[in-house]
Coordinates of C-alpha atoms in Angstrom, one line a residue:
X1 CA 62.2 27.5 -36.6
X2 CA 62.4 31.4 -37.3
X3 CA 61.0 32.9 -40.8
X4 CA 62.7 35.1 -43.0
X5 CA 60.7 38.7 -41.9
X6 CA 63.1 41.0 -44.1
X7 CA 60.0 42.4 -46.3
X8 CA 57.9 43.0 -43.4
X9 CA 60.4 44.3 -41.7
X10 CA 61.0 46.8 -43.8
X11 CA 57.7 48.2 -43.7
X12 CA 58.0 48.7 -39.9
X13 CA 61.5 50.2 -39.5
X14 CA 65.2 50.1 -40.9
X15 CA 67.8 47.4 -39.3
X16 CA 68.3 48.2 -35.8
X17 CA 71.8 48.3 -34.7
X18 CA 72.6 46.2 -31.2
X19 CA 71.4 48.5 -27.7
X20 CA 74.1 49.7 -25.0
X21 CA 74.8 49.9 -22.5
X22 CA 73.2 45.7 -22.1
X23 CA 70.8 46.4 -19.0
X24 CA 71.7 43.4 -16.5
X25 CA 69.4 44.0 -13.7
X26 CA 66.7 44.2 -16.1
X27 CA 67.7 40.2 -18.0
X28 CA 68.4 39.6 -14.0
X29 CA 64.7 40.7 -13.2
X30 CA 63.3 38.3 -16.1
X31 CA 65.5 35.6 -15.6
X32 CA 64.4 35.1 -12.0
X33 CA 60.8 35.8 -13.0
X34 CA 61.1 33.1 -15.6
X35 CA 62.3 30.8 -13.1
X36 CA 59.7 31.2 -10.7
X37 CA 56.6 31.2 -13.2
X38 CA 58.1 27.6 -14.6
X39 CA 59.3 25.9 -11.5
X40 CA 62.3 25.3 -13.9
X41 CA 65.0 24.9 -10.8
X42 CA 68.1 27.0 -12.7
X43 CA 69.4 28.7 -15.3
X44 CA 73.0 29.6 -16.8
X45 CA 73.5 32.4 -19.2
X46 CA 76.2 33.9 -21.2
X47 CA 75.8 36.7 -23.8
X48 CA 78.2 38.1 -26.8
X49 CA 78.9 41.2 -27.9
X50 CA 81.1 42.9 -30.0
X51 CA 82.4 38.9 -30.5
X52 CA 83.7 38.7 -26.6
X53 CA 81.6 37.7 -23.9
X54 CA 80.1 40.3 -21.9
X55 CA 77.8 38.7 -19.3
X56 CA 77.2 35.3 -17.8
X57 CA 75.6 34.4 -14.9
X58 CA 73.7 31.5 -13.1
X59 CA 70.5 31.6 -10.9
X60 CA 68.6 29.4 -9.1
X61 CA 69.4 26.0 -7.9
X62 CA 71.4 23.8 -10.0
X63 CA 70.6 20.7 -7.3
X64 CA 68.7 20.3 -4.3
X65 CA 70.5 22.3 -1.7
X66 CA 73.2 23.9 -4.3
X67 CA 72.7 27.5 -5.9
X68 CA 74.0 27.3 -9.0
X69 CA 77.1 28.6 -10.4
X70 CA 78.4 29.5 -13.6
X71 CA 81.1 27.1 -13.8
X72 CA 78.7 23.8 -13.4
X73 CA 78.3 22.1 -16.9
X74 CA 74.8 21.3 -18.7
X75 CA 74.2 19.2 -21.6
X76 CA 73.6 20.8 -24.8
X77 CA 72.3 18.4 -26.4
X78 CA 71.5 18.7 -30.3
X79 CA 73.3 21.8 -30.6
X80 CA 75.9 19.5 -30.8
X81 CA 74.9 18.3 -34.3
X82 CA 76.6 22.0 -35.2
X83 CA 79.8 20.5 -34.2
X84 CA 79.6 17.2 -35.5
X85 CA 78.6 19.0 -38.7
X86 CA 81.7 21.2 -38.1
X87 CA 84.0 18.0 -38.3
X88 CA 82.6 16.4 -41.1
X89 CA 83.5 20.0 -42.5
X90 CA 86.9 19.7 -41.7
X91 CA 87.6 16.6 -43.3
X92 CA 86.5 18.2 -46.5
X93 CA 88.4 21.1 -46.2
X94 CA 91.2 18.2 -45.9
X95 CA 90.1 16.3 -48.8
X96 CA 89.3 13.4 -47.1
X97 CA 85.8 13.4 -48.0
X98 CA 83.4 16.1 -49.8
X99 CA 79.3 16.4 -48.7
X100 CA 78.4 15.3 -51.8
X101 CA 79.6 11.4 -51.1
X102 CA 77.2 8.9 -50.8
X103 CA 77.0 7.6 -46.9
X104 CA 77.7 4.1 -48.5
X105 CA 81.6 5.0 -49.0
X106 CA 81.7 4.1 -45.2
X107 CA 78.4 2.2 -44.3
X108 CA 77.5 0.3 -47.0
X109 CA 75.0 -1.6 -44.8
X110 CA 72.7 1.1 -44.4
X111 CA 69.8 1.7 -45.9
X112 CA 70.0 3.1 -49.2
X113 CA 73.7 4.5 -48.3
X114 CA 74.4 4.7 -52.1
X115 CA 71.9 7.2 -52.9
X116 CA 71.8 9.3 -49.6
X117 CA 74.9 12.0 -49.1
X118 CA 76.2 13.1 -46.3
X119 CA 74.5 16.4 -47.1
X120 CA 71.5 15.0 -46.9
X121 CA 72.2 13.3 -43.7
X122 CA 73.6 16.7 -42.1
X123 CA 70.5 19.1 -43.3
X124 CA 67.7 16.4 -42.2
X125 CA 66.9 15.6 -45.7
X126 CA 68.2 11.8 -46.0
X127 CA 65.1 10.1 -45.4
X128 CA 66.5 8.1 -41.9
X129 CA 63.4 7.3 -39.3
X130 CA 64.9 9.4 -36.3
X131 CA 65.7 6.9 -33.3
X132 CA 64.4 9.7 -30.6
X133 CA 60.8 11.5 -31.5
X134 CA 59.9 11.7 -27.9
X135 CA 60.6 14.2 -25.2
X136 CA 61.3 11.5 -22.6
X137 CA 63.5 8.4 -22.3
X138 CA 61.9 5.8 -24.0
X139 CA 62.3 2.1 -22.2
X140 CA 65.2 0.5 -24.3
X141 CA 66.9 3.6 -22.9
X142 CA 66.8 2.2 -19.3
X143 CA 70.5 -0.1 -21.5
X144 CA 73.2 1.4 -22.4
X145 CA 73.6 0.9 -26.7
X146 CA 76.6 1.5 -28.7
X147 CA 76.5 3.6 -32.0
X148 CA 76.1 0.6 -34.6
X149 CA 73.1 -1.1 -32.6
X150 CA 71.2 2.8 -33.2
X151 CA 71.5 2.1 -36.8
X152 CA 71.2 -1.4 -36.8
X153 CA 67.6 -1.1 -35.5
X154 CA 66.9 2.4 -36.8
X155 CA 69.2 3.3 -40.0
X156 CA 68.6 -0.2 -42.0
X157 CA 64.7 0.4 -41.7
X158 CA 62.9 2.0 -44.5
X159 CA 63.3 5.2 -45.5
X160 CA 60.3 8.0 -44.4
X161 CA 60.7 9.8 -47.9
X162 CA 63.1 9.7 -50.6
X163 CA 66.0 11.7 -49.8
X164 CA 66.4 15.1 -50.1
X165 CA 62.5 15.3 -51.0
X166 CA 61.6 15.9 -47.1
X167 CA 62.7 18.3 -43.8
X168 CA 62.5 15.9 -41.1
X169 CA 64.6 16.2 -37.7
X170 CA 66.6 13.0 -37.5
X171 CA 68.9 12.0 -34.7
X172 CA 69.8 8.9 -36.6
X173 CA 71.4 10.9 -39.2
X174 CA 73.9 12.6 -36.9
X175 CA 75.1 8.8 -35.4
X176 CA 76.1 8.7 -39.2
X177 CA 77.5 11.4 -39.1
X178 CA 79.2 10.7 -36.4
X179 CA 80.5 7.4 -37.1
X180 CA 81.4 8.7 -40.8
X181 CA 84.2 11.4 -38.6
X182 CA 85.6 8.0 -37.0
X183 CA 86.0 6.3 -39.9
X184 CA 87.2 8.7 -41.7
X185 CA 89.8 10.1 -38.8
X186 CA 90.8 7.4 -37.5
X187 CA 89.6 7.8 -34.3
X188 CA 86.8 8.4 -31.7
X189 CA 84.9 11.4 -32.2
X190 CA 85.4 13.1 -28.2
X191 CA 88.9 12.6 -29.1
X192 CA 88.9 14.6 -32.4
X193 CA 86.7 16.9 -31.2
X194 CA 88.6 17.7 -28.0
X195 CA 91.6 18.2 -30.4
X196 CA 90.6 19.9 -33.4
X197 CA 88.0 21.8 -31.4
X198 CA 87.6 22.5 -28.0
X199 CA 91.2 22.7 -27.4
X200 CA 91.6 25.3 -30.4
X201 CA 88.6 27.2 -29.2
X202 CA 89.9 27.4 -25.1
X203 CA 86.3 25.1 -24.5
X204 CA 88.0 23.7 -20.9
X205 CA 84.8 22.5 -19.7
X206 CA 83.8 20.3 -22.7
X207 CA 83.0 17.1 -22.0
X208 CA 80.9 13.9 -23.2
X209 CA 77.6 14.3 -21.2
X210 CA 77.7 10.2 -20.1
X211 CA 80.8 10.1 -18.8
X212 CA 82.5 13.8 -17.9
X213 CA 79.5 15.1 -15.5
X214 CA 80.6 14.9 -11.7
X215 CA 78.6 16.2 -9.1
X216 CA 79.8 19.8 -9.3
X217 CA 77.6 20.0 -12.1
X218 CA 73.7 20.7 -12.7
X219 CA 71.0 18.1 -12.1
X220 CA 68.4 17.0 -14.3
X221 CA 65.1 17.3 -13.7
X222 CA 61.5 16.9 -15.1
X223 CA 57.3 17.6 -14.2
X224 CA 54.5 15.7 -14.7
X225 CA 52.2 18.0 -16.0
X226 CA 51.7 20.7 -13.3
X227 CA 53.3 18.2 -10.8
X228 CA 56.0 18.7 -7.9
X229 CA 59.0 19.1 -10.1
X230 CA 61.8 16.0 -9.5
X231 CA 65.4 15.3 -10.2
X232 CA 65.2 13.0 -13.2
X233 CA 67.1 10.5 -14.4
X234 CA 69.5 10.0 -17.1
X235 CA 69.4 7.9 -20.3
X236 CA 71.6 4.7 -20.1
X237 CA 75.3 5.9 -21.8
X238 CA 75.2 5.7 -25.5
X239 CA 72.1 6.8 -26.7
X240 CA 73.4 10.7 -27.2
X241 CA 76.7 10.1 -29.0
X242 CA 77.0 12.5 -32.2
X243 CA 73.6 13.7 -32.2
X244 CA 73.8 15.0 -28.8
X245 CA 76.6 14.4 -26.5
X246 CA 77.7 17.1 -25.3
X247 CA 77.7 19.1 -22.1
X248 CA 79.5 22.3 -21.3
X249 CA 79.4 25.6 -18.8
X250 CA 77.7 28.5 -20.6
X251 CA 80.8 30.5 -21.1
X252 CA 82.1 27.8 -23.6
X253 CA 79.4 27.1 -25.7
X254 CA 79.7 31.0 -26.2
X255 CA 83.4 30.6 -26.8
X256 CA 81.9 28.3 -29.6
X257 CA 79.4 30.6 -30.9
X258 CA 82.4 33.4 -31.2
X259 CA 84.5 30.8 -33.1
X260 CA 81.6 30.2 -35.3
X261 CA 81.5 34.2 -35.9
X262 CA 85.3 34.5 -36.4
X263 CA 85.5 31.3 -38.4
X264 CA 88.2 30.2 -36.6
X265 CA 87.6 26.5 -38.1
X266 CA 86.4 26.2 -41.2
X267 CA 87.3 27.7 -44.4
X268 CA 85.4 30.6 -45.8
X269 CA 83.2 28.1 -48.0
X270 CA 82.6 25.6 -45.1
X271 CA 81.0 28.0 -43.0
X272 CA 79.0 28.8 -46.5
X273 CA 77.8 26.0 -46.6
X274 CA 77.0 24.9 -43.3
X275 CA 75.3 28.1 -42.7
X276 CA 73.0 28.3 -46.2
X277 CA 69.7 26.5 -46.0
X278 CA 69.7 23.3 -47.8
X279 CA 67.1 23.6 -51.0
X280 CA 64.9 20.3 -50.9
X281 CA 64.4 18.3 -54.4
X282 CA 60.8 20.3 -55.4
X283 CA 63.0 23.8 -54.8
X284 CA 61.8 25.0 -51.2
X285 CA 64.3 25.9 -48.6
X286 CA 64.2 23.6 -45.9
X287 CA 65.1 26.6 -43.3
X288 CA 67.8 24.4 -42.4
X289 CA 72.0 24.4 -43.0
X290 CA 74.2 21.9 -41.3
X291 CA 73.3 21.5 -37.9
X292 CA 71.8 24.7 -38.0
X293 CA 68.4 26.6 -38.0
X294 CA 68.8 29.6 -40.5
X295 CA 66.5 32.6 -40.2
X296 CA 66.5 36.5 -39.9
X297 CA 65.0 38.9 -36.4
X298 CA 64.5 42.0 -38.4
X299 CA 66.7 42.2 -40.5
X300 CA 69.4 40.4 -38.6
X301 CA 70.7 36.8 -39.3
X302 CA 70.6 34.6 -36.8
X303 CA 71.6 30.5 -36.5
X304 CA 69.8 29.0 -34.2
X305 CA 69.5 25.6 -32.8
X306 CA 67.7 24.3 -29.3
X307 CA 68.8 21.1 -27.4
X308 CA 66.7 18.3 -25.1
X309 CA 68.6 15.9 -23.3
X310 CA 66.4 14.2 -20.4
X311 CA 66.4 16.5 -17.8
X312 CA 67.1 19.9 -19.4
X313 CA 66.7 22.2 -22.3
X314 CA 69.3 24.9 -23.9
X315 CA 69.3 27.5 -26.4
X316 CA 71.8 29.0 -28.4
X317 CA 71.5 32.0 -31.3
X318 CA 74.3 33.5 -32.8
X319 CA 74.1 36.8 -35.2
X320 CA 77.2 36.5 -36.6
X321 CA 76.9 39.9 -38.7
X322 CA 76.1 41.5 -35.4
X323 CA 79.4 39.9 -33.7
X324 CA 76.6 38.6 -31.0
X325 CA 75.3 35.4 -29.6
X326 CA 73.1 33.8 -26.7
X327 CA 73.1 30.8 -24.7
X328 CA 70.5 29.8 -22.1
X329 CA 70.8 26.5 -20.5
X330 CA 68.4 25.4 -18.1
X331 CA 68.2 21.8 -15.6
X332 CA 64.5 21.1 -16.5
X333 CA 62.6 19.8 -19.9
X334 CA 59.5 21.1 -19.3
X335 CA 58.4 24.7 -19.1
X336 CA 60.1 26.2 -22.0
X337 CA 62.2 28.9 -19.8
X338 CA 65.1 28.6 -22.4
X339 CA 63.2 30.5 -24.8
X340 CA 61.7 32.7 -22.9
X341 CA 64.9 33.8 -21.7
X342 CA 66.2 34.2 -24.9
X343 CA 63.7 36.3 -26.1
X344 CA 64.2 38.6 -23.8
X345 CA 67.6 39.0 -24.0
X346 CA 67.3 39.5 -28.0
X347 CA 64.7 42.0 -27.0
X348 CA 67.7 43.8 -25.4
X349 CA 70.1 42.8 -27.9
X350 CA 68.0 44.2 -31.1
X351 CA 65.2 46.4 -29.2
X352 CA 62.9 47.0 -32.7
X353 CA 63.3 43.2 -33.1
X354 CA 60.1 42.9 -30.6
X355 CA 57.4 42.9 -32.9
X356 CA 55.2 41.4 -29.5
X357 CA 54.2 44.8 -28.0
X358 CA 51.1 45.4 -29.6
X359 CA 49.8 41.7 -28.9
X360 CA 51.2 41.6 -25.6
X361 CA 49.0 45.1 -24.9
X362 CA 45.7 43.8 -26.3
X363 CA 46.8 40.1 -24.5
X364 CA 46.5 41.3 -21.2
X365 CA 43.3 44.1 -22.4
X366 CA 41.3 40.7 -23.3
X367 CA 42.9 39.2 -19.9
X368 CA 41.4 41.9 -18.1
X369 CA 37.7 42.3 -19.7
X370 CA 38.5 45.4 -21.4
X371 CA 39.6 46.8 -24.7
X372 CA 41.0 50.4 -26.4
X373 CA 38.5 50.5 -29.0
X374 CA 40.1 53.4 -30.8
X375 CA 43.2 50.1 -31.5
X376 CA 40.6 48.9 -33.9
X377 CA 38.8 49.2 -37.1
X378 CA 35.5 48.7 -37.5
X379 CA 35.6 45.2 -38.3
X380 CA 37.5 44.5 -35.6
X381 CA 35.2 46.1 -33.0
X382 CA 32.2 44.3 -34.7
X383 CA 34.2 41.2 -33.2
X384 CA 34.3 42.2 -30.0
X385 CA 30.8 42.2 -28.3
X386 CA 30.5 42.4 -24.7
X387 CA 30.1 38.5 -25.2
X388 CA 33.2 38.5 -27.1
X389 CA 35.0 40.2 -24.3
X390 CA 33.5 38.2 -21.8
X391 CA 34.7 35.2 -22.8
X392 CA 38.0 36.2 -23.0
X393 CA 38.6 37.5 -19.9
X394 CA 36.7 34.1 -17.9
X395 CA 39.1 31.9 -20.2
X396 CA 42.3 33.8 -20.1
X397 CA 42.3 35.6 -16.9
X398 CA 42.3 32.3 -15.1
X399 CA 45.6 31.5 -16.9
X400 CA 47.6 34.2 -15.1
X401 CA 50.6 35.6 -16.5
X402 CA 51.9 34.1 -19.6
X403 CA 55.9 32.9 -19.4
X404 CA 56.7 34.6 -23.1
X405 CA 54.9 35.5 -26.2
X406 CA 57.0 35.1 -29.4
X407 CA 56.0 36.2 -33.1
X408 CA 55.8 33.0 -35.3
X409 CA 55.2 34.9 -38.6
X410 CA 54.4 37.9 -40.5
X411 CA 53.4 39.1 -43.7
X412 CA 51.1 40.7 -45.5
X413 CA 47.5 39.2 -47.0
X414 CA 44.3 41.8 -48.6
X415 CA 45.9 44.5 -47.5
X416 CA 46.7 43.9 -44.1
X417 CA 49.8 42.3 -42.0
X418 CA 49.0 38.7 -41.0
X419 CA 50.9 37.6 -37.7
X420 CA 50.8 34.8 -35.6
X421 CA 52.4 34.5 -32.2
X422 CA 52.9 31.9 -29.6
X423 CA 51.5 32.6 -26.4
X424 CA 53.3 29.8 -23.9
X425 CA 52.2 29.2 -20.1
X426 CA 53.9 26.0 -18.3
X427 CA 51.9 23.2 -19.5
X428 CA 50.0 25.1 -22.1
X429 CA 50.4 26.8 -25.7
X430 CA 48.1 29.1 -27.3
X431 CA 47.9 31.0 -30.6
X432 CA 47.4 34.9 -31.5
X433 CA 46.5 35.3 -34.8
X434 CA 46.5 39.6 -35.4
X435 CA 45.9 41.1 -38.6
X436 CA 45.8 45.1 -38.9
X437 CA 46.2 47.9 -41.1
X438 CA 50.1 48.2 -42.3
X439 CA 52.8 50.5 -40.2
X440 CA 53.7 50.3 -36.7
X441 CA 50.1 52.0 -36.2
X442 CA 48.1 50.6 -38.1
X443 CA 44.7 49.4 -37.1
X444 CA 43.9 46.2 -36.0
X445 CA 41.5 44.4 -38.0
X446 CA 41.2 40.4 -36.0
X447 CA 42.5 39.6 -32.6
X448 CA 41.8 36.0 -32.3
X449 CA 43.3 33.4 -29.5
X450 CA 42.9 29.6 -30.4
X451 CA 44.5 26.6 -28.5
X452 CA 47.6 25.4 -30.6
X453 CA 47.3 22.8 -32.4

């Protein structure tokens, strides 16, 4: 999940506006880079600006034997939730329900249903144990299971916090969610949806991710640690539904993402809503709408929201003052190329938003064995001993190149900025905690690299 950055920010440098011309060899260069550092066998990409779509592309092989193609479909996954969310929203832009109803209106059954609402169950807050914690198919997944048997087991069993008290990622909640739209409609939720929103949007290629993939489109595939990568295979039909049922090309979950920033479905308060953090019970912000991450890239506001189906990963960020929007899909759960990929292109898309140079350069000094003293105070050069730098290089160098480095966080602490960053290889995450001197020169004070926890 992003931070807000706006006050550091604006000791670094005013809001950027977006580059031109967008330089496709270069997100062509990375993206097949990417590829080849993670094994990760394909990739499909469209980008928006200007609120049209103004590049998409695929590489790599979407099966064995088949390059891939920009018309091949991938499951999204939980960026779904945003569109379940969405249709809960327009029933209450109807009148037929409002967030602030208790889930027990429709499932009475459920645990506590007359004190959770359907805020609550929308913004991760209402306390349901999530069904799927695991980044793999767990073995009552080898059976197909219907909606009401996911809450049977998993939405009548205690509550992990009282509601709204708690952030906690819940794929339970969205089958409420879910079956809440069908009670409530009338009918199945891929029929309303197909309807009310794909249809409306031009989304052709949408589809539920059990039963609309044919052969045309990308196959799944997963690593055992640094193992061969294989063509995985699916979860039984069912276990997705409203949480995370969807699979389309690139081009139309972009065709999404620029309904979302002409709000083309919701009403003015709707999109409010769904796009304002929900404020938990002790007054923090859980970071969090509905169905959305909400967070800021210098300045800029972005909704964000990653998927994992079994088999790939996606990622989707839309900056809907900026009229702009990613999407990175990907036939592989491992590796983490999605992001990477992203963060590249928003390094394009917003070039002061890259707040990694300076930790990339001293990354690969310490990779090397060496460092630009005149970079550092004096503190920070009392750090690095010739033991210091030693160790460095025989621990990192080994590591090779790293797939991405991402800021985490910044702000300031005594005087200095205090950042952390995520250093990702396949198979391995590390840490950068920097601290220096304010300004886009400043000093640096620590340069420290730990394991992640």
């Amino acid at each position: 999940m992003r931070l807000a950055l706006a006050s550091f920010a604006a000791l670094i440098a005013a809001t950027p506006a977006l580059s031109a011309p967008l330089d496709t060899a270069a997100i062509d260069r990375a993206v097949t880079g990417i590829l080849k550092t993670t094994q990760v066998p394909s990739a499909s990409i469209a980008i928006v600006e200007d609120g049209r779509i103004v590049y998409s592309k695929a590489y790599g092989q979407q099966g064995p034997g088949r390059p891939a193609v920009t018309g091949a479909r991938y499951p999204i996954a939980s960026i779904s939730k945003q569109v379940t969310a969405t249709a809960i929203l327009m029933l209450a832009d109807e009148g037929k329900l409002s967030l602030d109803d208790t889930v027990g209106k429709w499932l009475p059954a459920l645990t506590d249903a007359d004190k959770i609402t359907i805020r609550q169950v929308l913004s991760h807050t209402s306390g349901y144990r999530d069904y799927w914690p695991q980044d793999f198919s767990f073995a009552a997944m080898e059976h197909p299971v219907t909606p009401m048997e996911i809450l049977d087991r998993w939405a009548k069993a205690p509550l992990d916090f009282a509601p709204g008290s708690q952030w906690q990622y819940s794929n339970t909640g969205y089958v409420v969610a879910g079956r809440i739209v069908e009670k409530v409609s009338g009918e199945g939720l891929m029929p309303f949806l197909t309807k009310r929103v794909f249809q409306p949007l031009g989304m052709k290629s949408a589809v539920d991710a059990d039963t609309g993939m044919t052969a045309a489109d990308a196959v799944p595939h997963m690593r055992y640690a640094l193992g061969p990568v294989r063509v995985e295979k699916p979860a039984a039909p069912g276990w997705l539904f409203a949480a995370g049922e969807l699979a389309m090309t690139a081009d139309d979950l972009a065709r999404w993402d620029i309904g979302m920033i002409d709000r083309k479905l919701l009403t003015p308060a709707s999109y409010k809503a769904q796009q304002t953090p929900v404020v938990l019970t002790d007054g923090k912000s859980s970071g969090y709408g509905l169905g959305i991450e909400v967070g800021e890239v210098d300045g800029h506001r972005v909704l964000e929201h990653g998927g994992e189906a079994v088999g790939f990963l996606s990622e989707n960020r839309v900056y809907p003052d900026d009229k702009a929007a990613i999407v990175v899909m990907v036939n592989g759960d491992f590796g983490n190329a999605q992001t990477a990929i992203a963060d590249r292109i928003e390094g394009q898309l917003f070039p002061q938003a890259d707040k990694t140079a300076r930790a990339r350069k001293v990354f690969d000094m310490l990779r090397a064995g060496k460092i630009d003293r005149s970079l550092f105070t004096v503190n920070g050069n009392y750090y690095f001993t010739p033991t210091a730098i030693a160790d460095y290089r025989a621990s990192l160098a080994p590591l090779g190149q790293p797939t991405s480095i991402r800021q985490r966080s910044a702000k300031l602490r005594g005087g200095f900025t205090a950042e952390a960053y995520t250093v990702t290889y396949p198979g391995r995450t590390l840490t950068i905690v920097l601290r220096a001197e304010p300004g886009a020169h400043g000093r640096i004070e620590q340069f420290t690299v730990y394991p992640a926890g």
